[in-house]
GROMACS .gro file of C-alpha atoms in nm:
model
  346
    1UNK     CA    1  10.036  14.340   9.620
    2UNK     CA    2   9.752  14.350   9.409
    3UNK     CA    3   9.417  14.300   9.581
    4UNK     CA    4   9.202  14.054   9.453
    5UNK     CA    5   8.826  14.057   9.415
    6UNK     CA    6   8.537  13.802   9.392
    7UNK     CA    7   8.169  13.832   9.366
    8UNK     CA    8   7.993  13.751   9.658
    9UNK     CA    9   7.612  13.640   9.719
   10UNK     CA   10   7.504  13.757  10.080
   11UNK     CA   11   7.168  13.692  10.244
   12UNK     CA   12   7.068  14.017  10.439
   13UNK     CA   13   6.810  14.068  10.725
   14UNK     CA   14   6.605  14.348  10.639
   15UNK     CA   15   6.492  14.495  10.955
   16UNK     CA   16   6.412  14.306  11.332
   17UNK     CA   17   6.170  14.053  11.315
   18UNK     CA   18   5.799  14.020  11.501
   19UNK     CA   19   5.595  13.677  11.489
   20UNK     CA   20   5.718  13.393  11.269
   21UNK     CA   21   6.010  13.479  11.079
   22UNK     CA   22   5.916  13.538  10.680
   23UNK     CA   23   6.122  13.520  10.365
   24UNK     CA   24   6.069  13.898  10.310
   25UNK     CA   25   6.247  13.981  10.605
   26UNK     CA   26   6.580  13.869  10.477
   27UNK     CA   27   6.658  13.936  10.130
   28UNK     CA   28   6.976  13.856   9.866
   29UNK     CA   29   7.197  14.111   9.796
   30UNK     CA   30   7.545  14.068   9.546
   31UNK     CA   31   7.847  14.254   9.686
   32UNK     CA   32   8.233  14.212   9.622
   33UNK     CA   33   8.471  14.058   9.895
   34UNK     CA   34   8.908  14.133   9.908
   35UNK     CA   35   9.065  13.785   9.922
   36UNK     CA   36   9.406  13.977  10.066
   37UNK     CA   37   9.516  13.900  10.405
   38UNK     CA   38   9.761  13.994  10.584
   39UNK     CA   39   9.997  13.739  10.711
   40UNK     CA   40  10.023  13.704  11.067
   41UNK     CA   41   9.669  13.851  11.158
   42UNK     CA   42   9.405  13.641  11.267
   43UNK     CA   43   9.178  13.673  10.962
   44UNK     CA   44   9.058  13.355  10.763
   45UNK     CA   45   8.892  13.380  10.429
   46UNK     CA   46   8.602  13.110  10.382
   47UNK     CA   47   8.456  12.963  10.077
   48UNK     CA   48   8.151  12.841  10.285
   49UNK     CA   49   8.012  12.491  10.192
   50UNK     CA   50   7.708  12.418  10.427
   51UNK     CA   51   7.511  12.649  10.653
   52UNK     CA   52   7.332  12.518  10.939
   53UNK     CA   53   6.979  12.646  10.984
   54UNK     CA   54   6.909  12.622  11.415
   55UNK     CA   55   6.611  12.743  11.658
   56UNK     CA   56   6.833  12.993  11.818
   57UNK     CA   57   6.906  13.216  11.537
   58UNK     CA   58   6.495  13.346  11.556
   59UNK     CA   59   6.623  13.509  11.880
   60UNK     CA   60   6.897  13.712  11.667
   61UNK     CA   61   6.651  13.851  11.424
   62UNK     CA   62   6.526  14.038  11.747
   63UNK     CA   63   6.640  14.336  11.874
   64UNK     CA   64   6.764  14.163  12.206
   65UNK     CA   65   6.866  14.276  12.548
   66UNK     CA   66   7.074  14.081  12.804
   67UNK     CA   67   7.117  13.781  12.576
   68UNK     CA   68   7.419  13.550  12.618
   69UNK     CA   69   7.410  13.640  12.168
   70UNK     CA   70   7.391  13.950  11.969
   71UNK     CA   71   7.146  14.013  11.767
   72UNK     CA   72   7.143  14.041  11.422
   73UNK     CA   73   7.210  14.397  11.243
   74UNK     CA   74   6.952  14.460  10.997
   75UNK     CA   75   7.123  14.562  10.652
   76UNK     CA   76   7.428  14.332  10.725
   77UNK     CA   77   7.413  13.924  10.652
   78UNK     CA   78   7.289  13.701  10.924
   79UNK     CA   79   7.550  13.487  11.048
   80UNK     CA   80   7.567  13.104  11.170
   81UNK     CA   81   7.687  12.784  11.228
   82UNK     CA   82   7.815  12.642  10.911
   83UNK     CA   83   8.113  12.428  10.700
   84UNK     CA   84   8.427  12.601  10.498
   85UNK     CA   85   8.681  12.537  10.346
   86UNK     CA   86   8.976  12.822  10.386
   87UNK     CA   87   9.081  12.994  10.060
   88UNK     CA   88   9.315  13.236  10.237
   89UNK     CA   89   9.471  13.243  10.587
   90UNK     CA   90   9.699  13.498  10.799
   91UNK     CA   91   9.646  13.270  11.120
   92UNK     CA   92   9.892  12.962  11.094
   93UNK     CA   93   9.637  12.764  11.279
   94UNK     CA   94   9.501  12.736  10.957
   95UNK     CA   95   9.631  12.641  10.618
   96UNK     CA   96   9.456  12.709  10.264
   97UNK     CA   97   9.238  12.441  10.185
   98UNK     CA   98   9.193  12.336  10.502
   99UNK     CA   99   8.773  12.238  10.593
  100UNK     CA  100   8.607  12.419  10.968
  101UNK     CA  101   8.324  12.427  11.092
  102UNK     CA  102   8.210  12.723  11.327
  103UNK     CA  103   8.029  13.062  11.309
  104UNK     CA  104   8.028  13.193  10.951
  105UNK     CA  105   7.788  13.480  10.732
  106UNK     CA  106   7.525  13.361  10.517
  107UNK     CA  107   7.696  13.413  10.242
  108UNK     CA  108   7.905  13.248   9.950
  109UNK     CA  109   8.261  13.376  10.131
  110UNK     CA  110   8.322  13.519  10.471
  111UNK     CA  111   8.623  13.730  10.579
  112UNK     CA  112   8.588  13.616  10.951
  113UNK     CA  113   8.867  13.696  11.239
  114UNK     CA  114   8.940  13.341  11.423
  115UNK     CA  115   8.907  13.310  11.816
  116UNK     CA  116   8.936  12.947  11.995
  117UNK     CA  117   8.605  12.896  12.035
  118UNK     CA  118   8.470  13.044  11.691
  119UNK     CA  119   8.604  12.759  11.441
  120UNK     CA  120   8.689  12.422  11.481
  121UNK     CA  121   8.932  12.233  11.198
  122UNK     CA  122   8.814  11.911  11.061
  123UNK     CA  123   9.025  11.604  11.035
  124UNK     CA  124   8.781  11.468  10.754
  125UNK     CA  125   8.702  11.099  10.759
  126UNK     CA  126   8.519  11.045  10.411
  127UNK     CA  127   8.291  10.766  10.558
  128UNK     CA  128   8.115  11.017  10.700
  129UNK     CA  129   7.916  11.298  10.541
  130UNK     CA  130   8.102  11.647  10.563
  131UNK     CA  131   7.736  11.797  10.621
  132UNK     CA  132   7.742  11.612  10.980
  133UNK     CA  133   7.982  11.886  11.092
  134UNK     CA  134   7.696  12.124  11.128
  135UNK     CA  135   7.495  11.841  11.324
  136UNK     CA  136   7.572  11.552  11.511
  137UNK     CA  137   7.958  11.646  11.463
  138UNK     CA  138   7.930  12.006  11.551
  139UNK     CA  139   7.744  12.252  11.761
  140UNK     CA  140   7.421  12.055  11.773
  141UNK     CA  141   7.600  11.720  11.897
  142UNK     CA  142   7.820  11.887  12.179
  143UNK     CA  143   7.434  12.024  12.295
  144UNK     CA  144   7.293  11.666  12.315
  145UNK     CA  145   7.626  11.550  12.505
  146UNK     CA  146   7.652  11.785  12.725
  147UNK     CA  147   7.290  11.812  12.830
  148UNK     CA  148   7.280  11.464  12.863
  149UNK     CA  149   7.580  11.354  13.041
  150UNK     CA  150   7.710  11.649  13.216
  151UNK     CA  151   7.407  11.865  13.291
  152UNK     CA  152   7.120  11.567  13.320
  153UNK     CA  153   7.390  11.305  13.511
  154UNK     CA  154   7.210  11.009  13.364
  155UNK     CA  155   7.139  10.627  13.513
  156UNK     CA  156   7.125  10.316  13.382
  157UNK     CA  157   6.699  10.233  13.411
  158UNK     CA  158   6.617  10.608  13.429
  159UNK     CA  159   6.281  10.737  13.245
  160UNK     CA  160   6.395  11.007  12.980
  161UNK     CA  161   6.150  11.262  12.839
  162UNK     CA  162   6.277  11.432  12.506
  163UNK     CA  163   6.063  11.755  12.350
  164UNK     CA  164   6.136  11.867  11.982
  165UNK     CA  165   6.271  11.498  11.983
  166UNK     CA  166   6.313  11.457  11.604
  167UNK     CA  167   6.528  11.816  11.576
  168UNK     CA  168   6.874  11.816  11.503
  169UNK     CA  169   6.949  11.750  11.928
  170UNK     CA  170   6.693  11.568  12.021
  171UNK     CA  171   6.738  11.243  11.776
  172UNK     CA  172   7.101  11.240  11.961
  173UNK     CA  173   6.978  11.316  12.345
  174UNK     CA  174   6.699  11.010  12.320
  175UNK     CA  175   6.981  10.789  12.133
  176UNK     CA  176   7.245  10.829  12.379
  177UNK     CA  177   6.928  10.758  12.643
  178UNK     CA  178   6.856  10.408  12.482
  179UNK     CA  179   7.270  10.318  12.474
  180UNK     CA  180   7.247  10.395  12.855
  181UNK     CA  181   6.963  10.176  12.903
  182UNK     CA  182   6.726  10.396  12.977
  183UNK     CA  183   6.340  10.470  12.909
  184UNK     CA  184   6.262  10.674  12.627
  185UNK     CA  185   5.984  10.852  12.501
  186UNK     CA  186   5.977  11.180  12.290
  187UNK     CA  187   5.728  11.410  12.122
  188UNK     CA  188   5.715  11.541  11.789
  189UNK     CA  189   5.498  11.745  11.545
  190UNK     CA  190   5.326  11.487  11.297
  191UNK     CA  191   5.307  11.102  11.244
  192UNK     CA  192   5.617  11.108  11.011
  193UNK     CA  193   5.793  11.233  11.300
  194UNK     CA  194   5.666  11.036  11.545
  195UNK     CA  195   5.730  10.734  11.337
  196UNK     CA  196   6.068  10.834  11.275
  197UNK     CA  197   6.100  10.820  11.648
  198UNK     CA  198   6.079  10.485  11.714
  199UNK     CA  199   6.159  10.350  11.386
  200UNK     CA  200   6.471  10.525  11.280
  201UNK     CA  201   6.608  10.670  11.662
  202UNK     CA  202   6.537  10.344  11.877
  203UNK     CA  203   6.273  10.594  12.105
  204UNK     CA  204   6.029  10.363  12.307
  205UNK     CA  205   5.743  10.561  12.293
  206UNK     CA  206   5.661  10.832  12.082
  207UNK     CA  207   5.362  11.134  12.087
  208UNK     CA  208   5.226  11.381  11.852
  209UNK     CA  209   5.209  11.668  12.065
  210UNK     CA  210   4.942  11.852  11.836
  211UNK     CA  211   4.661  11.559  11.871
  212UNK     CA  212   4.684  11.596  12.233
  213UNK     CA  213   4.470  11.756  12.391
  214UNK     CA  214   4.595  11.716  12.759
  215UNK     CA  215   4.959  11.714  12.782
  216UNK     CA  216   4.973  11.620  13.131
  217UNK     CA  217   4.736  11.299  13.073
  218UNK     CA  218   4.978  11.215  12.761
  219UNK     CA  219   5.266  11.248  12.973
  220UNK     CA  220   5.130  11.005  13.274
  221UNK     CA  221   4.992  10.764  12.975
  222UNK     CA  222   5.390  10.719  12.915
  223UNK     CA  223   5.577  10.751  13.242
  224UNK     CA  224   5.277  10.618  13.557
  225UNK     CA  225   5.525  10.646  13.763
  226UNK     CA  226   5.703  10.940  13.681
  227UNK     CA  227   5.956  11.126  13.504
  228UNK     CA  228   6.358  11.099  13.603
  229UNK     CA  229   6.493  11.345  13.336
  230UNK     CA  230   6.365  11.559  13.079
  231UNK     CA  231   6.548  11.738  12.796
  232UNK     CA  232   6.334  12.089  12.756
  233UNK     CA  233   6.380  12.223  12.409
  234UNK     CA  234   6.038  12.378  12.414
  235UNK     CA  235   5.898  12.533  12.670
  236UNK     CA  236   5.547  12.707  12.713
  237UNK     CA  237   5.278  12.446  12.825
  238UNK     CA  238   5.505  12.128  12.752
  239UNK     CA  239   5.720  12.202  13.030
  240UNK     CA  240   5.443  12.317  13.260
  241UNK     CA  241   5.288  11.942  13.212
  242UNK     CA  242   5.602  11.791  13.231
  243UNK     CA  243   5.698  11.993  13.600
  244UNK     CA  244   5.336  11.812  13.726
  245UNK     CA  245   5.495  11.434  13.630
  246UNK     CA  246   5.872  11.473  13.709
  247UNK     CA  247   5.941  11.235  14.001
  248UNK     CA  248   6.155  11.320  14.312
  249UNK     CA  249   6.489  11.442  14.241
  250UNK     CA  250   6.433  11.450  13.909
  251UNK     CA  251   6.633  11.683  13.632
  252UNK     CA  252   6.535  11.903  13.331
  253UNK     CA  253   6.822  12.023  13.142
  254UNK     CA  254   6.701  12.362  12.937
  255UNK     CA  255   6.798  12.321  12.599
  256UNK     CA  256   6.566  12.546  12.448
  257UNK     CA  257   6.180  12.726  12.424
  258UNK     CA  258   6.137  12.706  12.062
  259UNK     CA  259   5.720  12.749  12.100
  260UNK     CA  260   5.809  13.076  12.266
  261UNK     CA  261   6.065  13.225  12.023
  262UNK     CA  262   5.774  13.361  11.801
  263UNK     CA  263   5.548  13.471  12.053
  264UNK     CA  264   5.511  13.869  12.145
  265UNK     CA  265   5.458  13.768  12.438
  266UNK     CA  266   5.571  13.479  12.594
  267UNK     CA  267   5.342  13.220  12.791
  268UNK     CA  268   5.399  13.186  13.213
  269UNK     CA  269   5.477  12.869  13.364
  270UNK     CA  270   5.237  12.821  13.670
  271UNK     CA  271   5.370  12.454  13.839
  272UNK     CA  272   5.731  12.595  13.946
  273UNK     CA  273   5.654  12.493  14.286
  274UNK     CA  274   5.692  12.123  14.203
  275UNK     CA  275   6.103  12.235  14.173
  276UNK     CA  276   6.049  12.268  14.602
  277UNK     CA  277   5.840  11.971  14.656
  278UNK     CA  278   5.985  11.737  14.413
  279UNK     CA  279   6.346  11.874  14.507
  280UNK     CA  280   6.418  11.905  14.069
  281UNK     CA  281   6.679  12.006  13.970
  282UNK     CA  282   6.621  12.254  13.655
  283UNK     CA  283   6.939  12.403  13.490
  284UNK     CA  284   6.981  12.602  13.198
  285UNK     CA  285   7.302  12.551  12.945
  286UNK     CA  286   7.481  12.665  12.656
  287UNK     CA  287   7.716  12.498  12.454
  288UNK     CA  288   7.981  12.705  12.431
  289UNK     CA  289   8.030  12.639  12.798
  290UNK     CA  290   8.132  12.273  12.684
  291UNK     CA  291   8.363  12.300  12.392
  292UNK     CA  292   8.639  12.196  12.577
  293UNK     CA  293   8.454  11.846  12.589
  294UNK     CA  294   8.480  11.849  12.149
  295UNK     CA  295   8.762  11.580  12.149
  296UNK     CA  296   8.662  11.369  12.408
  297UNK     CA  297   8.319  11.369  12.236
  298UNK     CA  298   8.431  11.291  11.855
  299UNK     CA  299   8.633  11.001  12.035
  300UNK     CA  300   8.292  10.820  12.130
  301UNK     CA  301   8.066  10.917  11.841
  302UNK     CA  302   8.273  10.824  11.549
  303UNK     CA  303   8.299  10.480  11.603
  304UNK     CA  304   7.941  10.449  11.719
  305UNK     CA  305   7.839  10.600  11.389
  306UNK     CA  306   8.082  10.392  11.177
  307UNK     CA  307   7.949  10.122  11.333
  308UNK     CA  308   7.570  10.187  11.249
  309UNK     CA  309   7.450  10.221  11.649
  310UNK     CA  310   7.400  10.618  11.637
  311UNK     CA  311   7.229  10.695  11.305
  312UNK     CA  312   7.117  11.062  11.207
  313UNK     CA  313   6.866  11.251  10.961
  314UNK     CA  314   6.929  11.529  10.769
  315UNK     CA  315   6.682  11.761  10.581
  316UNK     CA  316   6.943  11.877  10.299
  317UNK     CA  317   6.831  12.211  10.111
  318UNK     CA  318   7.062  12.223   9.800
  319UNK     CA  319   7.124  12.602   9.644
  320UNK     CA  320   7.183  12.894   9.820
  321UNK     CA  321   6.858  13.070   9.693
  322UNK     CA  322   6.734  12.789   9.906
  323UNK     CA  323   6.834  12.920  10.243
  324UNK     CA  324   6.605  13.160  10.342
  325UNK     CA  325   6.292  12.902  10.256
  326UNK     CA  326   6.493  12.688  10.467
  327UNK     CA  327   6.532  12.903  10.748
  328UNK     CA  328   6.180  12.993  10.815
  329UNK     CA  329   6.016  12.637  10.772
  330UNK     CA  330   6.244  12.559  11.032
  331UNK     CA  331   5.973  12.735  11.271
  332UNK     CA  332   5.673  12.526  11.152
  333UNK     CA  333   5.813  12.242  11.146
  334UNK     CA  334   5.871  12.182  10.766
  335UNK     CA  335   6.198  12.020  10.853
  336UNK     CA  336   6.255  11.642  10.896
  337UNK     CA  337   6.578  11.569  11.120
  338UNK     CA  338   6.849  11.823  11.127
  339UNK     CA  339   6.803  12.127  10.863
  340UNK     CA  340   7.132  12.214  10.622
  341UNK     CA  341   7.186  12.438  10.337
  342UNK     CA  342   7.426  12.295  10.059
  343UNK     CA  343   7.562  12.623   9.904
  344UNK     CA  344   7.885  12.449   9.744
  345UNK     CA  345   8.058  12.150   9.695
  346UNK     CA  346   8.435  12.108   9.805
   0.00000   0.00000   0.00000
């Protein structure tokens, strides 16, 4: 059999990263990819459609050591979360022309090997926006669902704290709050943010985290009597505030540390001893851990975004050559809602 060819655009780390992430870390590079398979393997060609740009994948560009991830290999493309459509399959889990979503390269195609937990087919329901499968309907929506119900058990009444509250989790964590009936309030990076917050996500109360200058007073202006639950996606001084106004029995599901990801050295937390006298519960999670929840969670979000009561923001980068600007302003905050990379259309 003749192998065929195709020209294929790759984005390439150059070397580990230190500090904020720049575009001249990563660079483009044009290489050719086999579309051959061999039937009955487990390898999946991908035309890839969407990538998904997510806090997590600043950790990779570091040479890490007793992560749950790999890092990165400098010369090779980064990889991530992202939407395909398969050209050519020798799994029979998967059919040509079929669209996934799952861990892919940053690149135009990706010759990936398939494991259960490493791509996830999608049943496509055209009212809602294939780009959603690298958000609220993938890896990012799981995180808010699980943290939320499974790791933070939830009440009806409860007072819910959300951090990076506008990101591509937090939107979902402080909605799913306000359909329990709970209190929310969140925090956020600028006034268009902030805004957002309450206008757009249904969020009670809302904080620029950057115009305060005491985080703890901030926190007690919101909750006087206390915090039940808070959803840490940052870390760093935020969380040390937020361990001062937790109230007894509280829980903090860790999410996150983005301030910390670009730090050489990363700040110390000093109130830990409010986990003893407060009896907190603190608990660290990763999605992957919760997969197994994917069908039971698409069966309660669809309809509540069909019928308008879960909505969700997008910050859309079309082009490819867009991806790397994309990627770094994710780490100042450029982004508004949930940050994508259109590289294709179907």
């Amino acid at each position: 059999m003749a192998e065929e060819m195709m020209n294929n655009k790759q984005i390439i780390l150059k070397h580990y990263v230190e500090g904020y992430p720049k575009k001249s870390d990563m660079e483009f590079k044009n290489s050719i990819i086999k579309l051959n398979v061999q039937e009955g393997s487990s390898v999946v060609i991908l035309k890839n459609l969407y990538l998904s740009c997510d806090p997590y994948m600043r950790n990779r560009m570091s040479k890490l050591e007793g992560s749950y991830i790999q890092s990165f290999t400098p010369g090779y493309p980064i990889t991530g979360y992202g939407v395909s459509k398969v050209l050519k399959s020798g799994d029979s889990n998967f059919q040509e022309g079929d669209l996934v979503w799952g861990m892919t390269g940053w690149e135009e195609y990706t010759s990936i090997v398939t494991t259960t937990q490493s791509m996830f087919k999608i049943d496509h329901d055209k009212d809602v926006p294939l780009s959603y499968y690298t958000g609220i309907l993938g890896m990012p929506g799981v995180t808010a669902y699980a943290g939320f119900y499974e790791v933070c058990s939830p009440k009806k009444g409860e007072t819910v704290f959300v951090s990076a509250a506008s990101g591509a989790v937090g939107q979902l964590v402080g909605q799913f709050a306000k359909m329990l009936g709970c209190y929310v309030v969140g925090s956020a990076g600028n006034k268009q943010k902030v805004d957002m917050l309450k206008t757009k996500f249904g969020f009670d109360e809302a904080f620029n985290y950057k115009e305060e200058q005491d985080l703890d007073a901030a926190l007690k202006r919101y909750f006087p009597d206390g915090i039940d639950i808070y959803f840490e996606n940052v870390g760093g001084k935020m969380l040390d505030a937020v361990l001062v106004n937790m109230k007894l029995h509280g829980r903090i599901a860790v999410c996150g540390m983005i301030s910390q990801y670009n730090l050489d050295k990363t700040e110390g937390v000093h109130n830990l001893f409010c986990l003893i006298a407060k009896r907190i519960r603190m608990e660290g999670f990763l999605v992957f851990d919760y997969y197994h929840l994917y069908p039971k969670y698409l069966e309660m979000i669809i309809p509540q975004i069909k019928a308008g009561n879960i909505v969700y923001v997008e910050d859309i980068a079309e082009g490819f050559e867009r991806a790397t600007s994309a990627l770094v302003g994710l780490f100042s905050g450029l982004n508004v809602g949930k940050q994508v990379v259109m590289i294709s259309c179907e």
